[in-house]
Short mmCIF file of N, CA and C in Angstrom, two decimals:
data_model
loop_
_atom_site.label_atom_id
_atom_site.label_comp_id
_atom_site.label_asym_id
_atom_site.label_seq_id
_atom_site.Cartn_x
_atom_site.Cartn_y
_atom_site.Cartn_z
N MET A 1 105.80 140.40 53.33
CA MET A 1 106.62 139.12 53.87
C MET A 1 107.42 139.08 52.39
N SER A 2 108.89 139.28 53.01
CA SER A 2 109.99 139.54 52.17
C SER A 2 110.30 137.83 51.65
N ILE A 3 111.32 137.93 50.58
CA ILE A 3 111.70 136.67 50.18
C ILE A 3 112.30 135.51 50.97
N THR A 4 113.26 136.39 51.57
CA THR A 4 113.92 135.96 52.84
C THR A 4 113.04 134.87 54.21
N GLU A 5 111.86 135.59 54.55
CA GLU A 5 111.40 135.53 55.22
C GLU A 5 110.23 134.72 55.07
N ILE A 6 109.50 133.81 53.34
CA ILE A 6 109.02 133.11 52.54
C ILE A 6 110.40 132.19 52.68
N LEU A 7 111.37 132.05 52.08
CA LEU A 7 112.61 130.34 52.55
C LEU A 7 112.72 130.18 53.64
N GLN A 8 112.58 131.24 55.16
CA GLN A 8 112.68 130.80 56.25
C GLN A 8 111.61 129.63 56.57
N LYS A 9 110.31 130.50 55.71
CA LYS A 9 109.37 129.87 56.82
C LYS A 9 108.87 128.50 55.59
N LYS A 10 110.05 128.25 54.55
CA LYS A 10 109.12 126.66 54.14
C LYS A 10 110.88 126.30 53.68
N ASN A 11 111.59 126.20 54.50
CA ASN A 11 113.11 125.95 55.51
C ASN A 11 113.54 125.58 53.87
N MET A 12 113.26 126.77 53.34
CA MET A 12 114.18 126.54 51.56
C MET A 12 115.15 127.50 50.85
N THR A 13 116.66 127.62 50.57
CA THR A 13 117.62 128.27 50.63
C THR A 13 117.76 128.59 49.48
N LYS A 14 118.68 129.84 49.04
CA LYS A 14 118.29 130.70 48.11
C LYS A 14 118.60 129.83 46.34
N ARG A 15 120.09 129.20 46.71
CA ARG A 15 120.20 127.47 46.44
C ARG A 15 118.76 127.39 45.42
N GLN A 16 118.13 126.17 46.46
CA GLN A 16 116.93 125.82 46.23
C GLN A 16 116.24 126.93 44.90
N LEU A 17 116.19 127.78 45.36
CA LEU A 17 115.19 128.73 44.91
C LEU A 17 115.32 129.16 43.44
N SER A 18 117.00 129.38 43.55
CA SER A 18 117.74 129.62 41.85
C SER A 18 117.42 128.56 41.32
N ILE A 19 116.81 127.21 41.47
CA ILE A 19 117.21 125.60 40.69
C ILE A 19 116.04 125.58 40.47
N ARG A 20 114.64 126.13 41.68
CA ARG A 20 113.39 125.83 41.03
C ARG A 20 112.66 126.55 40.06
N SER A 21 113.23 128.26 40.64
CA SER A 21 112.57 128.76 39.88
C SER A 21 113.42 129.16 37.96
N GLY A 22 114.03 128.49 38.34
CA GLY A 22 115.62 129.41 37.46
C GLY A 22 116.42 130.57 37.63
N VAL A 23 116.17 132.06 37.93
CA VAL A 23 116.25 132.54 37.94
C VAL A 23 117.61 132.35 38.91
N PRO A 24 118.86 132.92 38.20
CA PRO A 24 120.12 132.78 38.37
C PRO A 24 120.61 133.43 40.14
N TYR A 25 120.74 132.48 41.00
CA TYR A 25 121.51 133.12 42.37
C TYR A 25 121.81 134.04 42.39
N SER A 26 122.50 134.76 41.95
CA SER A 26 123.46 136.06 42.13
C SER A 26 122.19 137.35 42.19
N THR A 27 121.08 136.43 41.07
CA THR A 27 119.88 138.01 41.04
C THR A 27 118.94 137.57 42.09
N LEU A 28 118.63 136.42 42.92
CA LEU A 28 118.57 136.27 44.04
C LEU A 28 119.05 136.84 44.71
N GLN A 29 120.70 137.15 45.23
CA GLN A 29 121.10 137.20 45.90
C GLN A 29 120.99 138.65 46.33
N ASP A 30 121.00 139.22 44.72
CA ASP A 30 120.69 140.69 45.20
C ASP A 30 119.82 141.37 45.28
N ILE A 31 118.44 140.91 45.31
CA ILE A 31 116.95 140.98 45.29
C ILE A 31 116.57 140.75 47.11
N CYS A 32 117.52 139.80 47.83
CA CYS A 32 117.29 139.72 49.21
C CYS A 32 117.75 140.32 50.18
N THR A 33 119.33 140.86 49.25
CA THR A 33 120.19 141.63 49.85
C THR A 33 119.71 143.29 49.68
N GLY A 34 118.64 143.43 49.01
CA GLY A 34 117.92 145.23 48.67
C GLY A 34 118.64 145.89 47.14
N LYS A 35 119.84 145.10 46.95
CA LYS A 35 120.89 145.51 46.25
C LYS A 35 120.01 145.30 45.04
N THR A 36 119.49 144.95 44.85
CA THR A 36 118.29 144.62 43.27
C THR A 36 116.33 144.70 43.92
N SER A 37 115.43 146.15 43.44
CA SER A 37 114.39 146.25 43.96
C SER A 37 113.29 145.22 43.55
N LEU A 38 112.20 144.17 43.60
CA LEU A 38 111.60 143.17 43.11
C LEU A 38 110.81 144.62 41.88
N LYS A 39 110.22 145.12 42.98
CA LYS A 39 109.40 146.34 41.28
C LYS A 39 110.35 146.87 40.58
N LYS A 40 112.00 146.73 40.68
CA LYS A 40 112.48 146.23 38.74
C LYS A 40 112.86 144.94 38.87
N CYS A 41 111.94 144.27 38.18
CA CYS A 41 112.79 143.51 38.17
C CYS A 41 111.82 142.40 36.74
N SER A 42 111.68 141.63 36.26
CA SER A 42 111.00 141.14 34.77
C SER A 42 109.46 141.23 35.52
N GLY A 43 108.53 141.04 34.89
CA GLY A 43 107.60 139.89 34.71
C GLY A 43 108.01 138.15 34.79
N GLU A 44 108.60 138.32 34.13
CA GLU A 44 108.78 136.76 33.27
C GLU A 44 109.56 136.07 35.20
N THR A 45 110.86 136.92 35.60
CA THR A 45 111.43 137.01 36.31
C THR A 45 110.76 137.02 37.64
N LEU A 46 109.52 137.70 38.61
CA LEU A 46 108.81 137.69 39.07
C LEU A 46 107.73 136.19 39.21
N TYR A 47 107.03 136.18 37.97
CA TYR A 47 106.11 135.44 37.89
C TYR A 47 106.92 133.42 38.40
N ASN A 48 108.46 133.21 37.81
CA ASN A 48 108.93 132.12 38.29
C ASN A 48 109.09 132.02 39.89
N ILE A 49 109.65 133.32 40.91
CA ILE A 49 109.94 133.07 41.73
C ILE A 49 108.90 133.45 42.54
N ALA A 50 107.66 133.78 42.56
CA ALA A 50 106.34 133.22 42.82
C ALA A 50 105.83 132.19 43.28
N LYS A 51 105.53 131.23 41.71
CA LYS A 51 104.99 130.13 41.40
C LYS A 51 105.93 129.26 42.38
N ALA A 52 108.02 129.46 42.41
CA ALA A 52 108.16 128.02 43.11
C ALA A 52 108.38 128.55 44.19
N LEU A 53 107.60 129.47 44.37
CA LEU A 53 107.16 129.39 46.16
C LEU A 53 105.74 129.48 46.56
N ASP A 54 105.34 129.42 45.66
CA ASP A 54 103.89 129.57 45.99
C ASP A 54 103.74 130.14 46.68
N VAL A 55 103.26 131.62 45.63
CA VAL A 55 102.71 132.40 46.86
C VAL A 55 102.53 133.52 45.30
N SER A 56 101.58 134.92 45.75
CA SER A 56 101.63 135.49 44.59
C SER A 56 101.80 136.32 44.24
N ILE A 57 102.36 136.89 43.35
CA ILE A 57 103.06 137.84 42.69
C ILE A 57 102.37 138.75 43.66
N GLU A 58 101.66 139.43 44.05
CA GLU A 58 101.08 140.38 44.54
C GLU A 58 101.35 140.36 46.07
N SER A 59 101.85 139.57 46.73
CA SER A 59 102.59 139.26 47.70
C SER A 59 103.70 139.81 47.88
N LEU A 60 104.80 139.45 46.73
CA LEU A 60 105.83 139.72 46.36
C LEU A 60 105.94 141.16 46.84
N LEU A 61 105.29 141.56 46.34
CA LEU A 61 106.30 143.14 45.91
C LEU A 61 105.32 143.77 46.66
N ALA A 62 104.03 143.32 47.62
CA ALA A 62 103.82 144.34 48.34
C ALA A 62 104.69 144.19 49.58
N SER A 63 106.13 143.48 49.61
CA SER A 63 107.23 143.53 50.62
C SER A 63 108.05 144.32 50.33
N SER A 64 108.27 144.68 49.37
CA SER A 64 108.94 146.12 48.54
C SER A 64 109.24 146.89 48.36
N CYS A 65 107.32 146.91 48.59
CA CYS A 65 106.15 148.33 48.68
C CYS A 65 107.02 149.11 49.57
N GLU A 66 107.76 148.30 51.03
CA GLU A 66 107.56 149.89 52.27
C GLU A 66 109.10 150.46 51.78
N GLU A 67 108.93 152.01 52.11
CA GLU A 67 109.36 152.54 51.78
C GLU A 67 110.29 152.69 53.18
N ARG A 68 111.86 153.19 52.83
CA ARG A 68 112.51 153.01 54.70
C ARG A 68 112.60 154.60 53.93
N ILE A 69 112.39 155.35 55.60
CA ILE A 69 112.25 156.06 56.08
C ILE A 69 112.98 157.00 57.27
N PRO A 70 113.45 158.22 57.19
CA PRO A 70 114.54 158.61 57.06
C PRO A 70 114.72 158.20 59.29
N PHE A 71 115.82 157.61 59.22
CA PHE A 71 115.98 157.68 60.58
C PHE A 71 115.21 158.07 62.10
N GLY A 72 115.72 159.36 61.88
CA GLY A 72 115.37 160.02 63.33
C GLY A 72 113.43 160.16 63.53
N LEU A 73 113.25 159.77 61.81
CA LEU A 73 111.44 159.87 61.94
C LEU A 73 110.96 158.10 62.52
N PHE A 74 111.88 156.85 62.15
CA PHE A 74 111.89 155.78 62.57
C PHE A 74 111.86 155.74 63.84
N LYS A 75 112.89 156.00 64.53
CA LYS A 75 112.82 156.08 66.04
C LYS A 75 111.74 156.48 67.02
N SER A 76 111.54 158.16 65.90
CA SER A 76 110.53 158.52 67.05
C SER A 76 108.99 157.81 66.94
N ASN A 77 108.75 157.47 65.84
CA ASN A 77 107.58 156.05 65.29
C ASN A 77 107.91 154.91 66.68
N VAL A 78 108.92 154.21 66.43
CA VAL A 78 109.26 153.43 67.82
C VAL A 78 108.70 154.39 68.69
N CYS A 79 109.27 155.48 69.81
CA CYS A 79 108.83 155.38 70.81
C CYS A 79 107.75 156.00 70.71
N HIS A 80 106.91 156.54 69.81
CA HIS A 80 105.23 156.39 69.84
C HIS A 80 104.67 154.99 70.70
N GLU A 81 105.14 154.92 69.45
CA GLU A 81 104.42 152.99 69.58
C GLU A 81 104.47 152.46 70.67
N VAL A 82 105.71 151.96 71.39
CA VAL A 82 106.17 151.75 72.71
C VAL A 82 105.29 152.40 73.97
N LYS A 83 104.89 153.70 73.60
CA LYS A 83 103.97 154.70 74.25
C LYS A 83 101.94 154.17 74.09
N ARG A 84 102.26 154.25 73.32
CA ARG A 84 101.08 154.24 72.89
C ARG A 84 100.47 152.68 73.63
N LYS A 85 101.18 151.68 72.95
CA LYS A 85 101.05 150.00 73.33
C LYS A 85 101.01 149.68 74.67
N GLY A 86 102.08 150.27 74.88
CA GLY A 86 102.28 149.74 76.43
C GLY A 86 103.97 148.91 76.29
N GLU A 87 105.07 149.37 77.15
CA GLU A 87 106.25 148.25 77.02
C GLU A 87 106.09 146.70 76.93
N ILE A 88 105.13 146.38 77.47
CA ILE A 88 105.09 144.78 77.69
C ILE A 88 104.95 144.33 76.29
N PRO A 89 103.38 144.58 76.17
CA PRO A 89 102.53 145.30 74.77
C PRO A 89 103.27 145.06 74.12
N TYR A 90 104.09 146.25 73.50
CA TYR A 90 105.11 146.19 72.25
C TYR A 90 106.21 145.17 71.97
N MET A 91 106.75 145.14 73.31
CA MET A 91 107.35 144.10 73.22
C MET A 91 106.85 142.55 72.92
N ILE A 92 105.65 142.03 72.72
CA ILE A 92 105.41 140.80 72.48
C ILE A 92 105.10 140.74 70.72
N ASP A 93 104.41 142.35 70.28
CA ASP A 93 103.95 142.48 69.00
C ASP A 93 105.31 142.38 68.07
N LEU A 94 106.29 143.00 69.06
CA LEU A 94 107.78 143.64 68.10
C LEU A 94 108.54 141.64 68.17
N LEU A 95 108.14 141.25 68.86
CA LEU A 95 108.74 139.20 68.85
C LEU A 95 107.51 138.19 68.42
N GLN A 96 106.37 138.86 67.71
CA GLN A 96 105.38 138.06 67.21
C GLN A 96 105.66 138.08 66.01
N GLU A 97 106.45 139.51 65.57
CA GLU A 97 106.55 140.04 63.82
C GLU A 97 107.51 139.81 63.86
N ASN A 98 108.15 139.28 64.20
CA ASN A 98 109.80 139.11 63.81
C ASN A 98 110.36 140.54 63.78
N ARG A 99 109.88 141.30 63.70
CA ARG A 99 110.12 142.35 63.01
C ARG A 99 111.69 143.07 62.88
N ILE A 100 112.57 142.54 64.02
CA ILE A 100 114.23 142.61 63.67
C ILE A 100 115.07 142.19 62.87
N ARG A 101 114.44 140.98 63.03
CA ARG A 101 115.07 140.04 61.60
C ARG A 101 114.66 140.29 60.62
N MET A 102 113.80 140.88 60.43
CA MET A 102 113.48 141.33 58.88
C MET A 102 114.35 142.59 58.69
N TYR A 103 113.88 143.15 59.43
CA TYR A 103 114.98 144.65 58.92
C TYR A 103 116.25 144.28 58.85
N TYR A 104 116.44 143.01 59.96
CA TYR A 104 118.50 143.09 59.88
C TYR A 104 118.57 142.24 57.93
N ASP A 105 117.32 140.97 57.64
CA ASP A 105 117.66 140.76 56.60
C ASP A 105 117.68 141.31 54.64
N ARG A 106 116.77 142.40 55.56
CA ARG A 106 116.69 144.02 54.32
C ARG A 106 117.48 144.85 54.07
N VAL A 107 118.93 144.25 55.73
CA VAL A 107 119.87 145.26 55.04
C VAL A 107 119.95 146.05 56.20
N TRP A 108 118.68 146.33 56.80
CA TRP A 108 118.55 147.68 57.00
C TRP A 108 119.27 147.31 58.81
N HIS A 109 120.32 147.41 58.40
CA HIS A 109 120.55 147.07 60.45
C HIS A 109 119.99 148.13 61.29
N LEU A 110 120.18 148.66 61.27
CA LEU A 110 120.25 150.61 61.84
C LEU A 110 118.80 150.42 62.15
N GLU A 111 118.16 150.26 61.25
CA GLU A 111 116.34 149.87 62.42
C GLU A 111 116.50 148.73 62.46
N ALA A 112 117.17 147.77 62.61
CA ALA A 112 116.94 146.29 63.75
C ALA A 112 118.11 146.34 64.58
N LEU A 113 118.63 146.82 64.86
CA LEU A 113 119.32 147.31 65.81
C LEU A 113 119.15 147.81 66.94
N TYR A 114 118.12 148.99 66.32
CA TYR A 114 117.96 149.99 67.43
C TYR A 114 116.58 149.11 68.26
N LEU A 115 115.79 148.31 66.96
CA LEU A 115 114.88 147.99 67.95
C LEU A 115 115.39 146.41 68.87
N LEU A 116 116.68 145.60 68.65
CA LEU A 116 116.92 145.73 69.85
C LEU A 116 117.64 145.74 70.96
N GLY A 117 117.95 147.71 70.12
CA GLY A 117 118.41 147.45 71.49
C GLY A 117 117.38 148.51 72.59
N MET A 118 116.04 148.22 71.41
CA MET A 118 115.03 147.98 72.63
C MET A 118 114.49 147.78 73.26
N LEU A 119 114.42 146.49 72.35
CA LEU A 119 113.33 145.12 73.02
C LEU A 119 114.62 144.90 74.53
N ASP A 120 115.87 144.76 74.24
CA ASP A 120 116.84 144.88 75.04
C ASP A 120 116.04 145.69 76.88
N TYR A 121 116.50 146.73 76.17
CA TYR A 121 115.94 147.44 77.48
C TYR A 121 114.81 148.10 78.01
N LEU A 122 114.10 147.90 77.52
CA LEU A 122 112.67 147.24 77.78
C LEU A 122 112.63 146.14 78.93
N SER A 123 113.11 145.18 78.08
CA SER A 123 113.48 143.91 79.13
C SER A 123 114.27 144.20 80.41
N ARG A 124 115.50 144.72 80.05
CA ARG A 124 115.50 144.98 81.43
C ARG A 124 114.86 145.72 82.41
N LYS A 125 114.25 146.63 81.75
CA LYS A 125 114.25 147.91 82.85
C LYS A 125 112.45 146.73 83.46
N ASN A 126 112.01 146.07 82.04
CA ASN A 126 111.28 145.29 83.30
C ASN A 126 111.56 144.12 84.08
N ASP A 127 112.64 143.77 84.25
CA ASP A 127 113.12 142.33 84.89
C ASP A 127 112.53 141.03 83.75
N ILE A 128 112.90 141.14 83.11
CA ILE A 128 112.28 139.95 81.88
C ILE A 128 113.60 139.79 80.84
N PRO A 129 113.56 138.61 81.16
CA PRO A 129 114.91 138.11 80.76
C PRO A 129 115.05 138.25 78.78
N GLU A 130 116.89 138.63 77.88
CA GLU A 130 116.61 138.99 77.05
C GLU A 130 116.33 137.94 76.18
N CYS A 131 115.39 137.85 75.33
CA CYS A 131 115.66 137.05 73.74
C CYS A 131 116.63 136.67 73.78
N THR A 132 116.72 134.73 73.59
CA THR A 132 117.71 134.55 72.50
C THR A 132 117.85 134.60 71.25
N ASP A 133 116.84 135.00 70.22
CA ASP A 133 116.61 134.72 69.23
C ASP A 133 117.12 135.28 68.47
N TYR A 134 118.05 136.57 69.05
CA TYR A 134 119.13 137.61 68.85
C TYR A 134 120.48 137.02 68.76
N ASP A 135 120.75 136.17 69.83
CA ASP A 135 121.81 136.40 69.88
C ASP A 135 123.11 137.07 68.67
N ASP A 136 122.72 136.70 67.72
CA ASP A 136 123.92 136.34 66.31
C ASP A 136 123.89 138.18 66.07
N LEU A 137 123.45 138.60 67.05
CA LEU A 137 123.05 140.55 66.55
C LEU A 137 123.25 140.97 67.14
N ARG A 138 124.07 140.55 68.79
CA ARG A 138 124.29 141.60 69.28
C ARG A 138 125.84 141.81 69.71
N CYS A 139 126.69 140.32 68.67
CA CYS A 139 128.06 140.99 69.01
C CYS A 139 128.02 142.04 67.35
N CYS A 140 126.73 142.65 66.89
CA CYS A 140 127.19 143.52 65.68
C CYS A 140 127.67 144.95 66.56
N ARG A 141 127.71 145.99 65.82
CA ARG A 141 128.20 147.22 66.65
C ARG A 141 129.09 148.06 65.23
N PHE A 142 128.20 149.70 64.72
CA PHE A 142 128.51 150.23 63.85
C PHE A 142 130.04 151.38 64.41
N LYS A 143 130.81 151.47 62.98
CA LYS A 143 132.20 151.47 63.95
C LYS A 143 132.43 152.50 64.20
N GLU A 144 131.01 154.04 63.56
CA GLU A 144 131.17 154.88 63.99
C GLU A 144 130.38 155.35 65.02
N PRO A 145 129.80 156.09 66.13
CA PRO A 145 128.68 156.72 67.09
C PRO A 145 127.67 156.67 66.29
N VAL A 146 125.70 156.81 66.14
CA VAL A 146 125.78 156.88 65.06
C VAL A 146 124.18 158.25 66.20
N TYR A 147 124.88 159.70 66.02
CA TYR A 147 124.02 160.19 67.24
C TYR A 147 123.08 160.66 66.34
N PRO A 148 121.89 160.80 67.28
CA PRO A 148 120.71 162.15 66.76
C PRO A 148 121.06 162.94 66.41
N SER A 149 120.05 163.28 65.40
CA SER A 149 120.53 164.57 64.25
C SER A 149 120.12 165.85 65.39
N GLY A 150 119.57 166.12 66.57
CA GLY A 150 118.98 166.88 67.33
C GLY A 150 120.92 167.41 67.65
N ILE A 151 121.30 166.04 68.58
CA ILE A 151 122.95 166.74 69.11
C ILE A 151 124.37 166.69 68.23
N ILE A 152 123.80 166.11 66.98
CA ILE A 152 124.45 167.44 65.82
C ILE A 152 124.58 168.07 65.35
N ILE A 153 123.43 168.44 65.20
CA ILE A 153 123.10 170.20 64.85
C ILE A 153 123.13 170.56 65.85
N ARG A 154 123.63 170.70 67.42
CA ARG A 154 123.90 171.75 68.64
C ARG A 154 125.46 171.50 68.38
N ALA A 155 126.26 170.24 68.40
CA ALA A 155 127.51 170.30 68.82
C ALA A 155 128.25 170.87 67.31
N ALA A 156 127.36 170.79 66.62
CA ALA A 156 127.91 172.24 65.31
C ALA A 156 127.81 173.11 65.12
N ALA A 157 126.05 173.42 65.62
CA ALA A 157 126.08 175.37 65.79
C ALA A 157 126.98 175.56 67.09
N ALA A 158 127.01 175.16 67.83
CA ALA A 158 128.39 175.36 69.10
C ALA A 158 129.79 175.40 69.14
N HIS A 159 129.93 174.40 68.01
CA HIS A 159 131.43 174.10 67.24
C HIS A 159 132.46 173.63 69.19
N ASP A 160 130.87 172.56 69.44
CA ASP A 160 131.31 172.26 70.10
C ASP A 160 131.32 171.28 70.62
N ASP A 161 132.14 169.68 70.38
CA ASP A 161 132.05 168.17 70.52
C ASP A 161 132.10 168.04 71.48
N SER A 162 131.74 168.55 72.73
CA SER A 162 131.87 167.74 74.44
C SER A 162 130.60 167.58 74.56
N ILE A 163 129.51 168.74 73.59
CA ILE A 163 128.03 167.58 73.92
C ILE A 163 128.14 166.29 73.03
N LYS A 164 128.69 166.38 71.98
CA LYS A 164 127.69 164.52 71.47
C LYS A 164 129.10 164.00 72.48
N GLN A 165 130.70 163.56 73.61
CA GLN A 165 130.74 163.64 74.54
C GLN A 165 130.06 163.18 75.51
N GLU A 166 129.64 163.75 76.37
CA GLU A 166 127.63 164.25 76.96
C GLU A 166 126.86 163.08 76.86
N ALA A 167 126.39 163.21 75.06
CA ALA A 167 125.93 162.56 74.89
C ALA A 167 125.80 160.69 74.71
N LEU A 168 127.38 161.10 74.39
CA LEU A 168 127.69 159.21 74.35
C LEU A 168 127.86 159.27 75.96
N ARG A 169 128.20 159.74 76.80
CA ARG A 169 128.33 159.40 78.64
C ARG A 169 127.10 159.16 79.02
N THR A 170 125.91 159.57 78.65
CA THR A 170 124.87 159.14 79.30
C THR A 170 124.23 159.04 78.40
N ALA A 171 124.01 158.00 76.74
CA ALA A 171 123.78 156.84 76.58
C ALA A 171 122.83 155.63 76.87
N ILE A 172 121.97 155.00 76.82
CA ILE A 172 121.50 154.03 77.07
C ILE A 172 122.28 152.37 76.78
N PRO A 173 122.81 152.04 77.63
CA PRO A 173 124.03 150.58 77.32
C PRO A 173 123.41 149.61 76.66
N GLU A 174 121.58 149.18 76.27
CA GLU A 174 121.40 148.67 74.62
C GLU A 174 121.43 149.08 74.33
N PHE A 175 121.69 150.38 73.66
CA PHE A 175 121.63 151.10 72.62
C PHE A 175 122.51 151.03 71.99
N LEU A 176 123.65 151.46 73.21
CA LEU A 176 125.15 151.43 73.09
C LEU A 176 125.80 150.75 72.53
N ARG A 177 125.45 149.53 73.12
CA ARG A 177 126.41 148.54 72.42
C ARG A 177 126.78 148.19 71.14
N PHE A 178 124.90 148.47 70.73
CA PHE A 178 125.72 148.91 68.40
C PHE A 178 126.02 150.25 68.84
N ASN A 179 126.47 150.61 69.27
CA ASN A 179 127.60 152.23 69.05
C ASN A 179 126.05 153.18 68.46
N ILE A 180 124.48 152.58 68.91
CA ILE A 180 123.63 153.56 68.66
C ILE A 180 123.71 154.95 70.12
N VAL A 181 123.84 155.86 69.55
CA VAL A 181 123.18 157.26 70.98
C VAL A 181 122.73 157.25 70.94
N GLU A 182 121.29 156.55 72.22
CA GLU A 182 120.39 156.65 72.67
C GLU A 182 120.10 156.95 73.97
N ASN A 183 119.38 158.24 74.28
CA ASN A 183 119.11 158.69 75.46
C ASN A 183 118.08 158.95 76.12
N GLU A 184 117.15 158.94 75.21
CA GLU A 184 115.81 159.77 75.45
C GLU A 184 114.17 158.41 74.74
N VAL A 185 113.79 157.76 74.99
CA VAL A 185 112.69 157.12 75.16
C VAL A 185 111.41 157.21 74.96
N GLU A 186 111.61 157.96 76.60
CA GLU A 186 110.53 157.85 77.47
C GLU A 186 109.35 159.30 76.55
N ASN A 187 110.13 159.84 76.80
CA ASN A 187 109.71 161.30 77.19
C ASN A 187 109.58 161.42 76.34
N VAL A 188 108.65 160.91 75.60
CA VAL A 188 108.10 161.20 73.37
C VAL A 188 107.11 162.15 73.25
N VAL A 189 106.24 162.77 72.96
CA VAL A 189 105.31 164.43 73.10
C VAL A 189 104.29 163.29 71.38
#
């Protein structure tokens, strides 16, 4: 669990944590946004944060040990997970684990918005109302379209931007809301 998630559970602000731990607010801000890794913090800083949050140093470090994987692999893993679990069980797990907010708080916006696009797509497909917990994120949008690597490679190899235009035109609306071009989430091998 990340520091941000622990703070939310304890109904504590970063400012309050700074006062309780003696760790400067700017340092906490850098840690929470991912600018500074917990793995690079001094033992004293880790100890003070863990003590102020009433958690172990190990549990703090566990959240920072998750490595960010390439986005194409992330998308593939998500699609395989949906196929393996089934759509409704996947949605339930995604909401219970609060992965969308967790990734967003880590400033992994691409992963967070992809998961939200998947949640909204599966909600529409299964005639389930959208979860309102993420309404604040639904207004986010990448400046440039995020294309699958296969589309980028095909367009570059053929010197033909119409390949990108066709992918954009046929993208799933729930992903396109965030300017993520996704056309295929169900036919994974």
